[in-house]
Amino acid sequence: NAGVTQTPKFQVLKTGQSMTLQCAQDMNHNSMYWYRQDPGMGLRLIYYSASEGTTDKGEVPNGYNVSRLNKREFSLRLESAAPSQTSVYFCASSVGTAHQPQHFGDGTRLSIL
Amino acid sequence: GENVEQHPSTLSVQEGDSAVIKCTYSDSASNYFPWYKQELGKRPQLIIDIRSNVGEKKDQRIAVTLNKTAKHFSLHITETQPEDSAVYFCAAAQGSGNTGKLIFGQGTTLQVKP
């Protein structure tokens, strides 16, 4: 099993460009999450999807949109990229929401110039 | 909302010594506390977790303790080895934990010197 797969692994954008980060899991998990990781700030939740068909905001949702395409896939979109969105983005999934370990993908390193 | 503070930010120990990382949280409704290990350039990986109905949990050289009254929890690594060198993150479930929303601490960089 691949677990949680994120594409792309690296991306450089110019300010104002748009981009979609892809995430897919093959563990039949119900819940999926998007985090960003910045130096010295740990992981911060952007959006999450408790189950297929639902999405909700996390700590830092501004400037992002998400789509839970089906049970396997959860995408993150930057409509108009800004330098402040330069970060490493991690997708994660869990069986359910309550007290369940989250399994992370390898991350996407995104630079916005 | 929930706030999680983690200390120290860096920790250096000799191989074989013990390491302790401490976290405090603000939301008394939090009831799930996982710990993640992240090696350089890699994904965070769960190493141990504890639920609020348990005061301590142990898995080989790793243990976590929880003090709900004081709202703090700690990671203990005994007999440290060079491969324990990594960044460790604590987290607390926001509210009762039913949403799956985790609030992470800022991370502790552990260096184990051979």
PDB file of C-alpha atoms in Angstrom:
ATOM      1  CA  ASN A   1       0.000   0.000   0.000  1.00  0.00           C
ATOM      2  CA  ALA A   2       1.220   3.489  -0.852  1.00  0.00           C
ATOM      3  CA  GLY A   3      -0.580   5.138   2.094  1.00  0.00           C
ATOM      4  CA  VAL A   4      -0.981   8.867   1.480  1.00  0.00           C
ATOM      5  CA  THR A   5       0.382  10.146  -1.833  1.00  0.00           C
ATOM      6  CA  GLN A   6       0.930  13.824  -2.573  1.00  0.00           C
ATOM      7  CA  THR A   7       1.727  15.454  -5.888  1.00  0.00           C
ATOM      8  CA  PRO A   8       3.774  17.343  -6.814  1.00  0.00           C
ATOM      9  CA  LYS A   9       6.742  17.031  -4.429  1.00  0.00           C
ATOM     10  CA  PHE A  10       8.163  20.435  -5.353  1.00  0.00           C
ATOM     11  CA  GLN A  11       6.715  23.495  -7.058  1.00  0.00           C
ATOM     12  CA  VAL A  12       7.790  27.072  -7.691  1.00  0.00           C
ATOM     13  CA  LEU A  13       5.105  29.630  -8.487  1.00  0.00           C
ATOM     14  CA  LYS A  14       5.010  33.311  -9.220  1.00  0.00           C
ATOM     15  CA  THR A  15       2.858  35.625  -7.132  1.00  0.00           C
ATOM     16  CA  GLY A  16      -0.707  35.578  -8.412  1.00  0.00           C
ATOM     17  CA  GLN A  17      -0.528  32.170 -10.078  1.00  0.00           C
ATOM     18  CA  SER A  18      -2.957  29.445  -9.108  1.00  0.00           C
ATOM     19  CA  MET A  19      -2.211  25.851  -8.318  1.00  0.00           C
ATOM     20  CA  THR A  20      -3.854  22.693  -6.990  1.00  0.00           C
ATOM     21  CA  LEU A  21      -2.064  20.269  -4.692  1.00  0.00           C
ATOM     22  CA  GLN A  22      -3.281  16.703  -4.979  1.00  0.00           C
ATOM     23  CA  CYS A  23      -3.630  14.124  -2.238  1.00  0.00           C
ATOM     24  CA  ALA A  24      -4.852  10.544  -2.422  1.00  0.00           C
ATOM     25  CA  GLN A  25      -5.019   7.759   0.171  1.00  0.00           C
ATOM     26  CA  ASP A  26      -5.527   4.059  -0.351  1.00  0.00           C
ATOM     27  CA  MET A  27      -6.283   3.070   3.251  1.00  0.00           C
ATOM     28  CA  ASN A  28     -10.072   3.498   2.981  1.00  0.00           C
ATOM     29  CA  HIS A  29      -9.896   6.290   5.535  1.00  0.00           C
ATOM     30  CA  ASN A  30     -12.891   8.530   6.094  1.00  0.00           C
ATOM     31  CA  SER A  31     -11.135  11.704   7.223  1.00  0.00           C
ATOM     32  CA  MET A  32      -8.516  13.786   5.446  1.00  0.00           C
ATOM     33  CA  TYR A  33      -6.570  16.903   6.372  1.00  0.00           C
ATOM     34  CA  TRP A  34      -4.329  19.590   4.904  1.00  0.00           C
ATOM     35  CA  TYR A  35      -1.558  21.172   7.000  1.00  0.00           C
ATOM     36  CA  ARG A  36       1.157  23.680   6.359  1.00  0.00           C
ATOM     37  CA  GLN A  37       4.516  23.531   8.120  1.00  0.00           C
ATOM     38  CA  ASP A  38       6.631  26.628   8.598  1.00  0.00           C
ATOM     39  CA  PRO A  39       9.926  26.820  10.521  1.00  0.00           C
ATOM     40  CA  GLY A  40       9.389  27.146  14.265  1.00  0.00           C
ATOM     41  CA  MET A  41       5.609  26.953  13.984  1.00  0.00           C
ATOM     42  CA  GLY A  42       4.835  23.264  13.921  1.00  0.00           C
ATOM     43  CA  LEU A  43       1.976  22.025  11.776  1.00  0.00           C
ATOM     44  CA  ARG A  44      -1.097  24.172  11.291  1.00  0.00           C
ATOM     45  CA  LEU A  45      -4.386  22.838   9.994  1.00  0.00           C
ATOM     46  CA  ILE A  46      -5.684  24.563   6.868  1.00  0.00           C
ATOM     47  CA  TYR A  47      -8.821  22.538   6.067  1.00  0.00           C
ATOM     48  CA  TYR A  48     -10.128  19.120   6.855  1.00  0.00           C
ATOM     49  CA  SER A  49     -12.775  16.718   5.634  1.00  0.00           C
ATOM     50  CA  ALA A  50     -14.348  14.585   8.330  1.00  0.00           C
ATOM     51  CA  SER A  51     -16.036  12.376   5.737  1.00  0.00           C
ATOM     52  CA  GLU A  52     -16.724  12.264   2.022  1.00  0.00           C
ATOM     53  CA  GLY A  53     -18.874  15.227   1.037  1.00  0.00           C
ATOM     54  CA  THR A  54     -17.917  17.457   3.965  1.00  0.00           C
ATOM     55  CA  THR A  55     -15.177  20.033   4.442  1.00  0.00           C
ATOM     56  CA  ASP A  56     -14.461  22.529   7.199  1.00  0.00           C
ATOM     57  CA  LYS A  57     -11.972  25.235   8.050  1.00  0.00           C
ATOM     58  CA  GLY A  58      -8.968  24.747  10.258  1.00  0.00           C
ATOM     59  CA  GLU A  59      -6.688  27.288  11.903  1.00  0.00           C
ATOM     60  CA  VAL A  60      -5.379  29.040   8.764  1.00  0.00           C
ATOM     61  CA  PRO A  61      -7.895  28.700   5.885  1.00  0.00           C
ATOM     62  CA  ASN A  62      -7.522  32.143   4.301  1.00  0.00           C
ATOM     63  CA  GLY A  63      -6.242  32.029   0.725  1.00  0.00           C
ATOM     64  CA  TYR A  64      -7.067  28.341   0.244  1.00  0.00           C
ATOM     65  CA  ASN A  65      -9.929  26.198  -1.005  1.00  0.00           C
ATOM     66  CA  VAL A  66     -10.393  22.450  -0.863  1.00  0.00           C
ATOM     67  CA  SER A  67     -12.350  19.753  -2.646  1.00  0.00           C
ATOM     68  CA  ARG A  68     -13.102  16.291  -1.358  1.00  0.00           C
ATOM     69  CA  LEU A  69     -13.397  14.715  -4.763  1.00  0.00           C
ATOM     70  CA  ASN A  70     -14.282  11.254  -3.453  1.00  0.00           C
ATOM     71  CA  LYS A  71     -13.348   9.112  -0.480  1.00  0.00           C
ATOM     72  CA  ARG A  72      -9.749   8.718  -1.691  1.00  0.00           C
ATOM     73  CA  GLU A  73      -8.893  12.226  -2.876  1.00  0.00           C
ATOM     74  CA  PHE A  74      -8.676  15.613  -1.183  1.00  0.00           C
ATOM     75  CA  SER A  75      -7.204  18.558  -3.095  1.00  0.00           C
ATOM     76  CA  LEU A  76      -5.971  21.949  -1.921  1.00  0.00           C
ATOM     77  CA  ARG A  77      -6.166  24.965  -4.218  1.00  0.00           C
ATOM     78  CA  LEU A  78      -4.346  28.266  -4.063  1.00  0.00           C
ATOM     79  CA  GLU A  79      -6.334  30.668  -6.251  1.00  0.00           C
ATOM     80  CA  SER A  80      -3.849  33.554  -6.220  1.00  0.00           C
ATOM     81  CA  ALA A  81      -0.569  32.534  -4.642  1.00  0.00           C
ATOM     82  CA  ALA A  82       1.213  34.935  -2.284  1.00  0.00           C
ATOM     83  CA  PRO A  83       4.805  34.779  -0.916  1.00  0.00           C
ATOM     84  CA  SER A  84       3.330  34.191   2.578  1.00  0.00           C
ATOM     85  CA  GLN A  85       2.064  30.848   1.310  1.00  0.00           C
ATOM     86  CA  THR A  86       5.595  29.566   0.779  1.00  0.00           C
ATOM     87  CA  SER A  87       5.651  26.489   2.967  1.00  0.00           C
ATOM     88  CA  VAL A  88       5.722  22.721   3.102  1.00  0.00           C
ATOM     89  CA  TYR A  89       2.224  21.290   2.734  1.00  0.00           C
ATOM     90  CA  PHE A  90       1.259  17.959   4.228  1.00  0.00           C
ATOM     91  CA  CYS A  91      -1.840  15.933   3.592  1.00  0.00           C
ATOM     92  CA  ALA A  92      -2.973  13.401   6.198  1.00  0.00           C
ATOM     93  CA  SER A  93      -5.760  10.886   6.639  1.00  0.00           C
ATOM     94  CA  SER A  94      -7.330   8.949   9.487  1.00  0.00           C
ATOM     95  CA  VAL A  95      -9.908   6.211   9.881  1.00  0.00           C
ATOM     96  CA  GLY A  96     -12.293   8.621  11.560  1.00  0.00           C
ATOM     97  CA  THR A  97     -12.107  11.841  13.476  1.00  0.00           C
ATOM     98  CA  ALA A  98     -12.302  10.908  17.138  1.00  0.00           C
ATOM     99  CA  HIS A  99      -9.006   9.898  18.726  1.00  0.00           C
ATOM    100  CA  GLN A 100      -7.622   8.421  15.546  1.00  0.00           C
ATOM    101  CA  PRO A 101      -3.972   8.559  14.464  1.00  0.00           C
ATOM    102  CA  GLN A 102      -3.340  10.649  11.402  1.00  0.00           C
ATOM    103  CA  HIS A 103      -1.107   9.264   8.644  1.00  0.00           C
ATOM    104  CA  PHE A 104       0.866  11.826   6.677  1.00  0.00           C
ATOM    105  CA  GLY A 105       2.043  12.026   3.090  1.00  0.00           C
ATOM    106  CA  ASP A 106       5.584  13.013   2.107  1.00  0.00           C
ATOM    107  CA  GLY A 107       4.692  16.674   1.645  1.00  0.00           C
ATOM    108  CA  THR A 108       4.818  19.265  -1.125  1.00  0.00           C
ATOM    109  CA  ARG A 109       7.483  21.939  -0.892  1.00  0.00           C
ATOM    110  CA  LEU A 110       5.989  25.094  -2.402  1.00  0.00           C
ATOM    111  CA  SER A 111       7.902  28.303  -3.093  1.00  0.00           C
ATOM    112  CA  ILE A 112       6.178  31.465  -4.244  1.00  0.00           C
ATOM    113  CA  LEU A 113       8.328  34.202  -5.697  1.00  0.00           C
TER     114      LEU A 113
ATOM    115  CA  GLY B   1      -9.435  27.942  21.045  1.00  0.00           C
ATOM    116  CA  GLU B   2      -6.828  25.379  21.950  1.00  0.00           C
ATOM    117  CA  ASN B   3      -3.222  26.447  22.405  1.00  0.00           C
ATOM    118  CA  VAL B   4      -0.320  24.033  22.812  1.00  0.00           C
ATOM    119  CA  GLU B   5       3.063  25.095  24.156  1.00  0.00           C
ATOM    120  CA  GLN B   6       6.058  22.763  23.805  1.00  0.00           C
ATOM    121  CA  HIS B   7       9.415  22.911  25.611  1.00  0.00           C
ATOM    122  CA  PRO B   8      12.304  22.841  25.110  1.00  0.00           C
ATOM    123  CA  SER B   9      12.710  23.910  21.495  1.00  0.00           C
ATOM    124  CA  THR B  10      16.059  22.099  21.300  1.00  0.00           C
ATOM    125  CA  LEU B  11      17.466  19.275  23.390  1.00  0.00           C
ATOM    126  CA  SER B  12      20.879  17.658  23.209  1.00  0.00           C
ATOM    127  CA  VAL B  13      21.675  14.466  25.138  1.00  0.00           C
ATOM    128  CA  GLN B  14      24.386  11.833  25.189  1.00  0.00           C
ATOM    129  CA  GLU B  15      23.587   8.416  23.791  1.00  0.00           C
ATOM    130  CA  GLY B  16      22.104   6.280  26.531  1.00  0.00           C
ATOM    131  CA  ASP B  17      20.707   9.205  28.514  1.00  0.00           C
ATOM    132  CA  SER B  18      17.010   9.969  28.874  1.00  0.00           C
ATOM    133  CA  ALA B  19      15.165  12.797  27.121  1.00  0.00           C
ATOM    134  CA  VAL B  20      11.993  14.517  28.299  1.00  0.00           C
ATOM    135  CA  ILE B  21       9.821  16.867  26.258  1.00  0.00           C
ATOM    136  CA  LYS B  22       6.929  18.717  27.875  1.00  0.00           C
ATOM    137  CA  CYS B  23       3.719  20.202  26.488  1.00  0.00           C
ATOM    138  CA  THR B  24       0.935  22.221  28.026  1.00  0.00           C
ATOM    139  CA  TYR B  25      -2.519  22.755  26.574  1.00  0.00           C
ATOM    140  CA  SER B  26      -5.280  25.237  27.284  1.00  0.00           C
ATOM    141  CA  ASP B  27      -8.574  23.509  26.413  1.00  0.00           C
ATOM    142  CA  SER B  28      -9.768  21.396  29.323  1.00  0.00           C
ATOM    143  CA  ALA B  29     -12.082  19.506  26.929  1.00  0.00           C
ATOM    144  CA  SER B  30      -9.121  18.065  24.996  1.00  0.00           C
ATOM    145  CA  ASN B  31      -8.978  14.312  25.425  1.00  0.00           C
ATOM    146  CA  TYR B  32      -6.541  12.962  22.836  1.00  0.00           C
ATOM    147  CA  PHE B  33      -2.781  13.663  22.770  1.00  0.00           C
ATOM    148  CA  PRO B  34      -0.567  12.180  20.042  1.00  0.00           C
ATOM    149  CA  TRP B  35       3.188  12.564  19.596  1.00  0.00           C
ATOM    150  CA  TYR B  36       4.848  12.645  16.179  1.00  0.00           C
ATOM    151  CA  LYS B  37       8.464  12.200  15.140  1.00  0.00           C
ATOM    152  CA  GLN B  38       9.753  13.909  12.024  1.00  0.00           C
ATOM    153  CA  GLU B  39      13.168  13.119  10.610  1.00  0.00           C
ATOM    154  CA  LEU B  40      14.844  15.699   8.410  1.00  0.00           C
ATOM    155  CA  GLY B  41      12.999  16.029   5.107  1.00  0.00           C
ATOM    156  CA  LYS B  42      10.522  13.289   5.990  1.00  0.00           C
ATOM    157  CA  ARG B  43       6.878  13.045   6.916  1.00  0.00           C
ATOM    158  CA  PRO B  44       5.683  13.252  10.548  1.00  0.00           C
ATOM    159  CA  GLN B  45       5.037   9.780  11.954  1.00  0.00           C
ATOM    160  CA  LEU B  46       2.989   8.882  15.001  1.00  0.00           C
ATOM    161  CA  ILE B  47       5.117   7.322  17.739  1.00  0.00           C
ATOM    162  CA  ILE B  48       2.686   7.176  20.635  1.00  0.00           C
ATOM    163  CA  ASP B  49      -0.649   8.626  21.704  1.00  0.00           C
ATOM    164  CA  ILE B  50      -2.660   8.824  24.901  1.00  0.00           C
ATOM    165  CA  ARG B  51      -6.306   9.381  25.700  1.00  0.00           C
ATOM    166  CA  SER B  52      -7.493  11.348  28.678  1.00  0.00           C
ATOM    167  CA  ASN B  53      -8.827   8.337  30.553  1.00  0.00           C
ATOM    168  CA  VAL B  54      -5.241   7.080  30.925  1.00  0.00           C
ATOM    169  CA  GLY B  55      -2.461   8.677  32.977  1.00  0.00           C
ATOM    170  CA  GLU B  56       0.504   6.918  31.390  1.00  0.00           C
ATOM    171  CA  LYS B  57       1.283   4.795  28.371  1.00  0.00           C
ATOM    172  CA  LYS B  58       4.500   3.017  27.509  1.00  0.00           C
ATOM    173  CA  ASP B  59       5.875   1.444  24.349  1.00  0.00           C
ATOM    174  CA  GLN B  60       9.382   0.009  24.728  1.00  0.00           C
ATOM    175  CA  ARG B  61      11.733   2.997  25.280  1.00  0.00           C
ATOM    176  CA  ILE B  62       9.001   5.602  24.833  1.00  0.00           C
ATOM    177  CA  ALA B  63       6.441   6.676  27.413  1.00  0.00           C
ATOM    178  CA  VAL B  64       3.913   9.463  27.660  1.00  0.00           C
ATOM    179  CA  THR B  65       2.403  10.829  30.860  1.00  0.00           C
ATOM    180  CA  LEU B  66      -0.698  13.000  31.150  1.00  0.00           C
ATOM    181  CA  ASN B  67      -1.750  15.281  33.981  1.00  0.00           C
ATOM    182  CA  LYS B  68      -5.270  16.477  33.182  1.00  0.00           C
ATOM    183  CA  THR B  69      -5.534  18.661  36.254  1.00  0.00           C
ATOM    184  CA  ALA B  70      -2.435  20.631  35.342  1.00  0.00           C
ATOM    185  CA  LYS B  71      -3.156  20.313  31.615  1.00  0.00           C
ATOM    186  CA  HIS B  72       0.251  19.055  30.645  1.00  0.00           C
ATOM    187  CA  PHE B  73       1.682  15.929  29.093  1.00  0.00           C
ATOM    188  CA  SER B  74       5.224  14.727  28.525  1.00  0.00           C
ATOM    189  CA  LEU B  75       7.205  12.417  26.267  1.00  0.00           C
ATOM    190  CA  HIS B  76       9.951  10.346  27.871  1.00  0.00           C
ATOM    191  CA  ILE B  77      12.587   8.550  25.806  1.00  0.00           C
ATOM    192  CA  THR B  78      14.940   6.271  27.722  1.00  0.00           C
ATOM    193  CA  GLU B  79      18.280   4.846  26.583  1.00  0.00           C
ATOM    194  CA  THR B  80      18.441   7.276  23.692  1.00  0.00           C
ATOM    195  CA  GLN B  81      20.117   6.226  20.462  1.00  0.00           C
ATOM    196  CA  PRO B  82      21.471   8.317  17.552  1.00  0.00           C
ATOM    197  CA  GLU B  83      18.477   7.260  15.436  1.00  0.00           C
ATOM    198  CA  ASP B  84      16.214   9.035  17.946  1.00  0.00           C
ATOM    199  CA  SER B  85      17.585  12.333  16.603  1.00  0.00           C
ATOM    200  CA  ALA B  86      14.654  14.132  14.983  1.00  0.00           C
ATOM    201  CA  VAL B  87      12.038  16.817  15.578  1.00  0.00           C
ATOM    202  CA  TYR B  88       9.265  15.754  17.943  1.00  0.00           C
ATOM    203  CA  PHE B  89       5.812  17.341  17.932  1.00  0.00           C
ATOM    204  CA  CYS B  90       3.131  17.050  20.547  1.00  0.00           C
ATOM    205  CA  ALA B  91      -0.503  17.705  19.675  1.00  0.00           C
ATOM    206  CA  ALA B  92      -3.841  18.027  21.411  1.00  0.00           C
ATOM    207  CA  ALA B  93      -7.264  17.369  19.970  1.00  0.00           C
ATOM    208  CA  GLN B  94      -9.309  20.536  19.807  1.00  0.00           C
ATOM    209  CA  GLY B  95     -12.380  20.309  21.991  1.00  0.00           C
ATOM    210  CA  SER B  96     -13.601  16.780  22.627  1.00  0.00           C
ATOM    211  CA  GLY B  97     -11.637  15.505  19.659  1.00  0.00           C
ATOM    212  CA  ASN B  98     -14.637  14.420  17.604  1.00  0.00           C
ATOM    213  CA  THR B  99     -13.714  16.717  14.722  1.00  0.00           C
ATOM    214  CA  GLY B 100     -10.225  15.254  14.364  1.00  0.00           C
ATOM    215  CA  LYS B 101      -8.735  18.737  14.580  1.00  0.00           C
ATOM    216  CA  LEU B 102      -5.291  18.644  16.143  1.00  0.00           C
ATOM    217  CA  ILE B 103      -3.373  21.624  17.475  1.00  0.00           C
ATOM    218  CA  PHE B 104       0.376  21.023  17.318  1.00  0.00           C
ATOM    219  CA  GLY B 105       3.166  22.327  19.491  1.00  0.00           C
ATOM    220  CA  GLN B 106       6.081  24.162  17.923  1.00  0.00           C
ATOM    221  CA  GLY B 107       8.372  21.136  17.952  1.00  0.00           C
ATOM    222  CA  THR B 108      11.508  20.011  19.806  1.00  0.00           C
ATOM    223  CA  THR B 109      14.707  19.228  17.930  1.00  0.00           C
ATOM    224  CA  LEU B 110      16.364  16.313  19.722  1.00  0.00           C
ATOM    225  CA  GLN B 111      20.030  15.613  19.080  1.00  0.00           C
ATOM    226  CA  VAL B 112      21.516  12.420  20.463  1.00  0.00           C
ATOM    227  CA  LYS B 113      25.304  12.530  20.503  1.00  0.00           C
ATOM    228  CA  PRO B 114      27.135   9.218  20.042  1.00  0.00           C
TER     229      PRO B 114
END
